[in-house]
Amino acid sequence: MSRQVAGAWPGGWIGGHAPGVLLATLIALAATSLGSLPALQSRGLGALTLAILFGMAAGALLPARLDARAAPGLDLTRQKLLRLGIILYGLRLTFQDIAAVGAAGLVLDALVVASTFGLACWAGLRLFKLERGTAMLIGAGSAICGAAAVLATQPVVKGRADQVAVAIATVVAFGTLSMFLYPVAFAWLQQAWPGLVDARGYGLFVGATLHEVAQVVVAGSAAGPQAADSAVIVKMVRVMMLAPFLILLSAWLARKDAPDAGAARKVAVPWFAVAFVAMAGVNSLGVMPEPLRAAGAALGMFVLAMAMAALGACTRVGAIRRAGARPLALAAGLLVWLVAGGALMGVAVHALLG
């Protein structure tokens, strides 16, 4: 039997992908275990961040021969299994979260997402002359939910592994910086202008502008349980905007990339985004037993950690170095907008909707 025919059999397919999937699994196990330690969580180093760091280290240390054997499984993990992780992420959200934040929180989240991503596209392409994929991935991560949003947006914009790694690195760096600065700024405001910002208002601002869910928990908790609750709920609503964002982005890219105005425009609807909303709907109904829901949510995070590990292993440090300082400059500018623009939009929305 020829090697090509044998490779078409299920056993050959499994054997060809097993080394890479196993490598991603081992890295995800290590990242998940360490990411649960309070000492690392308090510094914003969760499982996803550790997974990509460990993956990059593994990719740099792997001999070329082993790297070639692991490549098919790593590609499968960061492309196919990623979608499963995004779908199961919906088990962490409910439609009741939207009702809990009210109209003000919903409008503020929508304004932050739209303005931040729009600014990223404009500044990234016009000012910093970045590739479209890099600018959009940094924008999605800053606007919605950090590394998870970058991973979910990658199939839609067809971003390369090095573009995804650059986007995640910038988002994690500035999100972590913000996680420490926000509580300090809130304490300073409380002393300088008592009563200007209460705990709930601070929580709404944190949830609407900070990058990662874990960072929101840390920054919100620094101002007390009321601020933490408000921050997490607003953040969850912002995360739920990932699905409509991906669908709208896919439609816009299909129209923009059409060869001419009369050409057929095929909109590639990201099915995993639709399934993500469906999973959140199932969770909202409360029909799934809690042990099953918790197991599904934990599996989703583990699969996302595997995808991050595979992404890191496929990324070369040289590609990130060649990207230069421009992606960092864009992410820094978006952070300034999230802080200043988010505050102004928060005041305006509060004045109009209460």
Coordinates of C-alpha atoms in Angstrom, one line a residue:
M1 CA 0.0 0.0 0.0
S2 CA 1.4 3.4 -0.9
R3 CA 2.2 6.0 1.7
Q4 CA -0.5 8.3 0.2
V5 CA -3.2 5.7 0.4
A6 CA -2.2 4.8 4.0
G7 CA -2.3 8.4 5.0
A8 CA -5.9 8.7 3.8
W9 CA -7.0 6.0 6.3
P10 CA -8.3 7.2 9.7
G11 CA -5.3 5.6 11.4
G12 CA -2.9 7.5 9.2
W13 CA -4.8 10.7 9.7
I14 CA -4.8 10.3 13.5
G15 CA -1.1 9.3 13.5
G16 CA -0.2 12.4 11.5
H17 CA -2.0 14.8 13.8
A18 CA -1.4 13.1 17.1
P19 CA 2.0 14.6 17.9
G20 CA 0.9 18.2 17.5
V21 CA -2.4 17.7 19.3
L22 CA -0.6 15.9 22.2
L23 CA 2.0 18.8 22.4
A24 CA -0.8 21.4 22.6
T25 CA -2.6 19.3 25.2
L26 CA 0.4 19.0 27.5
I27 CA 1.1 22.7 27.2
A28 CA -2.5 23.5 28.0
L29 CA -2.5 21.2 31.0
A30 CA 0.6 23.1 32.4
A31 CA -0.9 26.5 31.6
T32 CA -4.3 25.6 33.1
S33 CA -2.7 24.3 36.3
L34 CA -0.4 27.3 36.8
G35 CA -3.1 29.8 35.7
S36 CA -5.3 28.7 38.6
L37 CA -2.7 29.8 41.2
P38 CA -3.9 33.0 43.0
A39 CA -0.4 34.4 42.8
L40 CA -0.5 34.4 39.0
Q41 CA -4.1 35.3 38.7
S42 CA -3.6 38.4 40.7
R43 CA -1.0 39.5 38.1
G44 CA -3.3 38.9 35.2
L45 CA -1.5 35.7 34.1
G46 CA -4.3 33.3 33.3
A47 CA -4.3 30.1 31.4
L48 CA -4.6 31.6 28.0
T49 CA -1.7 34.0 28.4
L50 CA 0.5 31.3 29.9
A51 CA -0.5 28.9 27.1
I52 CA 0.8 31.1 24.3
L53 CA 4.0 31.9 26.2
F54 CA 4.7 28.2 26.8
G55 CA 3.8 27.4 23.2
M56 CA 6.2 30.0 21.9
A57 CA 8.9 28.5 24.2
A58 CA 8.2 25.0 22.9
G59 CA 8.2 26.1 19.3
A60 CA 11.6 27.8 19.8
L61 CA 13.1 24.7 21.5
L62 CA 11.7 22.0 19.2
P63 CA 14.2 20.5 16.8
A64 CA 13.3 21.0 13.1
R65 CA 12.5 17.3 12.7
L66 CA 10.0 17.2 15.6
D67 CA 8.6 20.6 14.6
A68 CA 7.7 19.2 11.2
R69 CA 6.0 16.1 12.7
A70 CA 4.0 18.3 15.1
A71 CA 2.9 20.8 12.4
P72 CA -0.3 19.1 11.2
G73 CA -1.7 18.6 14.7
L74 CA -0.8 22.1 15.7
D75 CA -2.6 23.5 12.6
L76 CA -5.6 21.4 13.4
T77 CA -5.7 22.7 17.0
R78 CA -5.3 26.4 16.2
Q79 CA -7.8 26.3 13.3
K80 CA -10.5 23.7 14.0
L81 CA -10.4 23.1 17.7
L82 CA -10.4 26.8 18.2
R83 CA -13.9 27.0 17.0
L84 CA -15.1 24.4 19.5
G85 CA -13.5 26.5 22.3
I86 CA -15.4 29.6 21.1
I87 CA -18.7 27.8 21.0
L88 CA -18.3 26.3 24.5
Y89 CA -17.3 29.8 25.7
G90 CA -21.0 30.6 25.3
L91 CA -21.8 28.4 28.4
R92 CA -20.3 31.2 30.5
L93 CA -22.8 33.8 29.3
T94 CA -26.6 34.3 29.5
F95 CA -29.0 36.7 27.9
Q96 CA -30.1 37.7 31.4
D97 CA -26.7 39.5 31.7
I98 CA -28.0 42.0 29.1
A99 CA -31.1 42.7 31.2
A100 CA -28.9 43.1 34.3
V101 CA -26.8 46.0 33.0
G102 CA -29.8 47.8 31.6
A103 CA -29.9 50.1 28.5
A104 CA -27.1 52.3 29.7
G105 CA -24.6 49.4 30.1
L106 CA -25.7 47.9 26.7
V107 CA -25.3 51.2 24.8
L108 CA -22.0 52.0 26.5
D109 CA -20.6 48.5 25.5
A110 CA -21.8 48.9 21.9
L111 CA -20.2 52.4 21.6
V112 CA -16.9 51.2 23.1
V113 CA -16.8 48.2 20.7
A114 CA -17.7 50.1 17.6
S115 CA -15.5 53.1 18.2
T116 CA -12.4 51.2 19.4
F117 CA -12.5 48.8 16.4
G118 CA -13.2 51.6 14.0
L119 CA -10.3 53.6 15.4
A120 CA -8.0 50.6 15.2
C121 CA -8.8 50.1 11.5
W122 CA -8.3 53.8 10.6
A123 CA -5.2 54.4 12.7
G124 CA -3.7 51.0 12.0
L125 CA -4.0 51.4 8.2
R126 CA -3.6 55.2 7.7
L127 CA -1.3 56.3 10.5
F128 CA 0.8 53.2 11.3
K129 CA 0.7 51.5 7.8
L130 CA 0.0 48.1 9.3
E131 CA -1.3 45.2 7.4
R132 CA -5.1 45.0 7.6
G133 CA -5.1 41.7 9.4
T134 CA -2.8 43.0 12.2
A135 CA -4.8 46.2 12.7
M136 CA -8.1 44.4 12.8
L137 CA -6.9 41.7 15.2
I138 CA -5.4 44.3 17.6
G139 CA -8.7 46.3 17.3
A140 CA -10.9 43.2 18.1
G141 CA -8.8 42.3 21.1
S142 CA -8.9 45.8 22.5
A143 CA -12.5 46.3 21.7
I144 CA -14.1 43.1 23.0
C145 CA -12.4 40.5 25.1
G146 CA -8.6 40.3 24.6
A147 CA -6.9 37.2 23.4
A148 CA -10.2 35.2 23.0
A149 CA -11.5 37.9 20.6
V150 CA -8.2 37.9 18.6
L151 CA -8.5 34.1 18.2
A152 CA -12.2 34.3 17.2
T153 CA -11.5 37.1 14.7
Q154 CA -8.5 35.3 13.0
P155 CA -10.6 33.0 10.8
V156 CA -12.7 35.9 9.6
V157 CA -9.8 38.2 8.6
K158 CA -7.6 35.2 7.6
G159 CA -4.8 36.4 9.8
R160 CA -1.4 34.7 9.9
A161 CA 0.0 33.1 13.0
D162 CA 2.6 35.9 13.4
Q163 CA -0.2 38.6 13.1
V164 CA -2.3 36.8 15.8
A165 CA 0.7 36.5 18.1
V166 CA 1.6 40.2 17.7
A167 CA -2.0 41.2 18.4
I168 CA -2.3 39.0 21.5
A169 CA 1.1 40.2 22.8
T170 CA 0.0 43.8 22.6
V171 CA -3.5 43.3 24.0
V172 CA -2.1 41.3 27.0
A173 CA 0.6 43.8 27.7
F174 CA -1.6 46.9 27.8
G175 CA -4.5 45.0 29.4
T176 CA -2.2 43.9 32.2
L177 CA -0.9 47.4 32.6
S178 CA -4.5 48.8 32.8
M179 CA -5.4 46.2 35.4
F180 CA -2.9 47.7 37.8
L181 CA -3.5 51.4 36.9
Y182 CA -7.3 51.4 37.1
P183 CA -7.5 50.8 40.9
V184 CA -4.8 53.3 41.5
A185 CA -6.6 55.9 39.4
F186 CA -9.9 55.2 41.2
A187 CA -8.3 55.5 44.7
W188 CA -6.8 58.9 43.6
L189 CA -10.1 60.1 42.3
Q190 CA -11.8 59.1 45.6
Q191 CA -9.3 61.3 47.5
A192 CA -9.2 64.2 45.1
W193 CA -12.9 64.5 44.3
P194 CA -14.9 62.5 46.8
G195 CA -18.3 61.3 45.3
L196 CA -17.3 62.0 41.7
V197 CA -17.2 58.3 40.9
D198 CA -19.0 55.6 43.0
A199 CA -18.2 51.9 43.1
R200 CA -20.9 51.0 40.6
G201 CA -19.8 53.7 38.1
Y202 CA -16.2 52.5 38.4
G203 CA -17.3 48.9 37.8
L204 CA -19.2 49.9 34.7
F205 CA -16.2 51.7 33.4
V206 CA -13.9 48.8 34.1
G207 CA -16.2 46.3 32.4
A208 CA -16.7 48.4 29.3
T209 CA -13.0 49.3 28.7
L210 CA -10.6 46.7 30.1
H211 CA -9.4 44.0 27.8
E212 CA -9.6 40.5 29.4
V213 CA -12.3 39.0 31.7
A214 CA -9.7 38.0 34.2
Q215 CA -8.3 41.5 34.3
V216 CA -11.8 42.9 34.8
V217 CA -12.2 40.7 37.8
V218 CA -9.0 41.8 39.4
A219 CA -9.4 45.5 38.7
G220 CA -13.1 45.5 39.7
S221 CA -12.5 43.6 43.0
A222 CA -10.0 46.2 44.1
A223 CA -12.9 48.7 44.6
G224 CA -15.1 46.2 46.4
P225 CA -17.8 43.6 45.6
Q226 CA -20.3 46.1 44.2
A227 CA -17.8 47.3 41.7
A228 CA -16.7 43.8 40.9
D229 CA -20.2 42.6 40.2
S230 CA -21.0 45.6 37.9
A231 CA -17.7 45.2 36.1
V232 CA -18.1 41.5 35.4
I233 CA -21.7 41.8 34.2
V234 CA -20.9 44.7 31.8
K235 CA -17.9 42.7 30.6
M236 CA -20.0 39.6 29.9
V237 CA -22.4 41.7 27.8
R238 CA -19.4 43.0 25.9
V239 CA -18.2 39.5 25.3
M240 CA -21.6 38.5 23.9
M241 CA -21.2 41.2 21.3
L242 CA -18.4 39.0 19.8
A243 CA -20.8 37.0 17.7
P244 CA -22.7 39.9 16.0
F245 CA -19.4 41.6 15.5
L246 CA -17.9 38.7 13.7
I247 CA -21.0 38.3 11.4
L248 CA -21.0 42.0 10.6
L249 CA -17.2 42.0 10.0
S250 CA -17.5 39.0 7.7
A251 CA -20.2 40.7 5.6
W252 CA -18.2 43.9 5.4
L253 CA -15.1 42.1 4.3
A254 CA -17.0 40.1 1.7
R255 CA -18.3 43.4 0.2
K256 CA -15.0 45.2 0.4
D257 CA -13.0 42.4 -1.1
A258 CA -15.4 41.9 -4.0
P259 CA -13.5 42.4 -7.3
D260 CA -16.0 44.9 -8.6
A261 CA -19.4 46.4 -7.8
G262 CA -21.2 43.9 -10.0
A263 CA -19.5 40.8 -8.7
A264 CA -21.3 38.3 -6.5
R265 CA -20.6 38.9 -2.9
K266 CA -20.5 35.8 -0.9
V267 CA -20.8 36.4 2.8
A268 CA -18.9 33.8 4.8
V269 CA -21.0 33.7 8.0
P270 CA -18.8 32.4 10.8
W271 CA -20.9 29.4 11.9
F272 CA -19.1 29.1 15.1
A273 CA -20.2 32.6 16.1
V274 CA -23.8 31.6 15.5
A275 CA -23.3 28.4 17.6
F276 CA -21.7 30.6 20.3
V277 CA -24.9 32.6 20.6
A278 CA -27.0 29.4 20.5
M279 CA -24.9 27.9 23.4
A280 CA -25.4 31.1 25.4
G281 CA -29.2 30.8 24.6
V282 CA -29.2 27.2 26.0
N283 CA -27.4 28.4 29.1
S284 CA -29.9 31.3 29.5
L285 CA -32.8 28.8 29.5
G286 CA -31.3 26.9 32.5
V287 CA -32.2 23.5 31.0
M288 CA -28.7 22.2 31.2
P289 CA -27.7 20.5 34.5
E290 CA -25.2 22.6 36.3
P291 CA -22.5 19.9 36.5
L292 CA -22.8 19.5 32.7
R293 CA -22.7 23.2 32.1
A294 CA -19.7 23.7 34.3
A295 CA -17.9 20.8 32.6
G296 CA -18.6 22.2 29.2
A297 CA -17.4 25.7 30.2
A298 CA -14.2 24.2 31.6
L299 CA -13.7 22.1 28.5
G300 CA -14.1 25.3 26.4
M301 CA -11.4 27.1 28.3
F302 CA -9.1 24.1 28.0
V303 CA -9.6 23.9 24.3
L304 CA -8.9 27.6 24.0
A305 CA -5.7 27.1 25.9
M306 CA -4.8 24.3 23.5
A307 CA -5.4 26.7 20.6
M308 CA -3.2 29.3 22.2
A309 CA -0.5 26.8 22.8
A310 CA -0.6 25.7 19.2
L311 CA -0.6 29.3 18.0
G312 CA 2.5 30.0 20.2
A313 CA 4.3 26.9 18.9
C314 CA 3.7 28.0 15.3
T315 CA 4.9 31.5 15.9
R316 CA 8.5 32.5 15.5
V317 CA 9.9 35.3 17.6
G318 CA 11.6 36.7 14.5
A319 CA 8.3 37.4 12.9
I320 CA 7.1 39.4 15.9
R321 CA 10.4 41.3 16.1
R322 CA 10.0 42.2 12.4
A323 CA 6.6 43.8 13.2
G324 CA 8.5 46.5 15.0
A325 CA 7.0 49.1 17.3
R326 CA 4.0 50.1 15.2
P327 CA 1.6 47.4 16.6
L328 CA 2.6 48.5 20.1
A329 CA 2.0 52.1 19.2
L330 CA -1.5 51.2 17.9
A331 CA -2.4 49.2 21.0
A332 CA -1.1 52.1 23.2
G333 CA -3.3 54.6 21.3
L334 CA -6.3 52.3 21.7
L335 CA -5.7 52.1 25.4
V336 CA -5.7 55.9 25.6
W337 CA -9.0 55.9 23.7
L338 CA -10.5 53.2 26.0
V339 CA -9.6 55.3 29.1
A340 CA -10.4 58.8 27.8
G341 CA -13.1 58.0 25.3
G342 CA -14.7 55.4 27.5
A343 CA -14.9 57.9 30.4
L344 CA -16.5 60.5 28.1
M345 CA -19.0 58.0 26.6
G346 CA -19.8 56.7 30.1
V347 CA -20.7 60.2 31.3
A348 CA -22.8 60.9 28.2
V349 CA -24.7 57.6 28.4
H350 CA -25.3 58.0 32.1
A351 CA -26.6 61.6 31.6
L352 CA -29.0 60.4 28.8
L353 CA -30.1 57.0 30.1
G354 CA -29.3 57.1 33.8

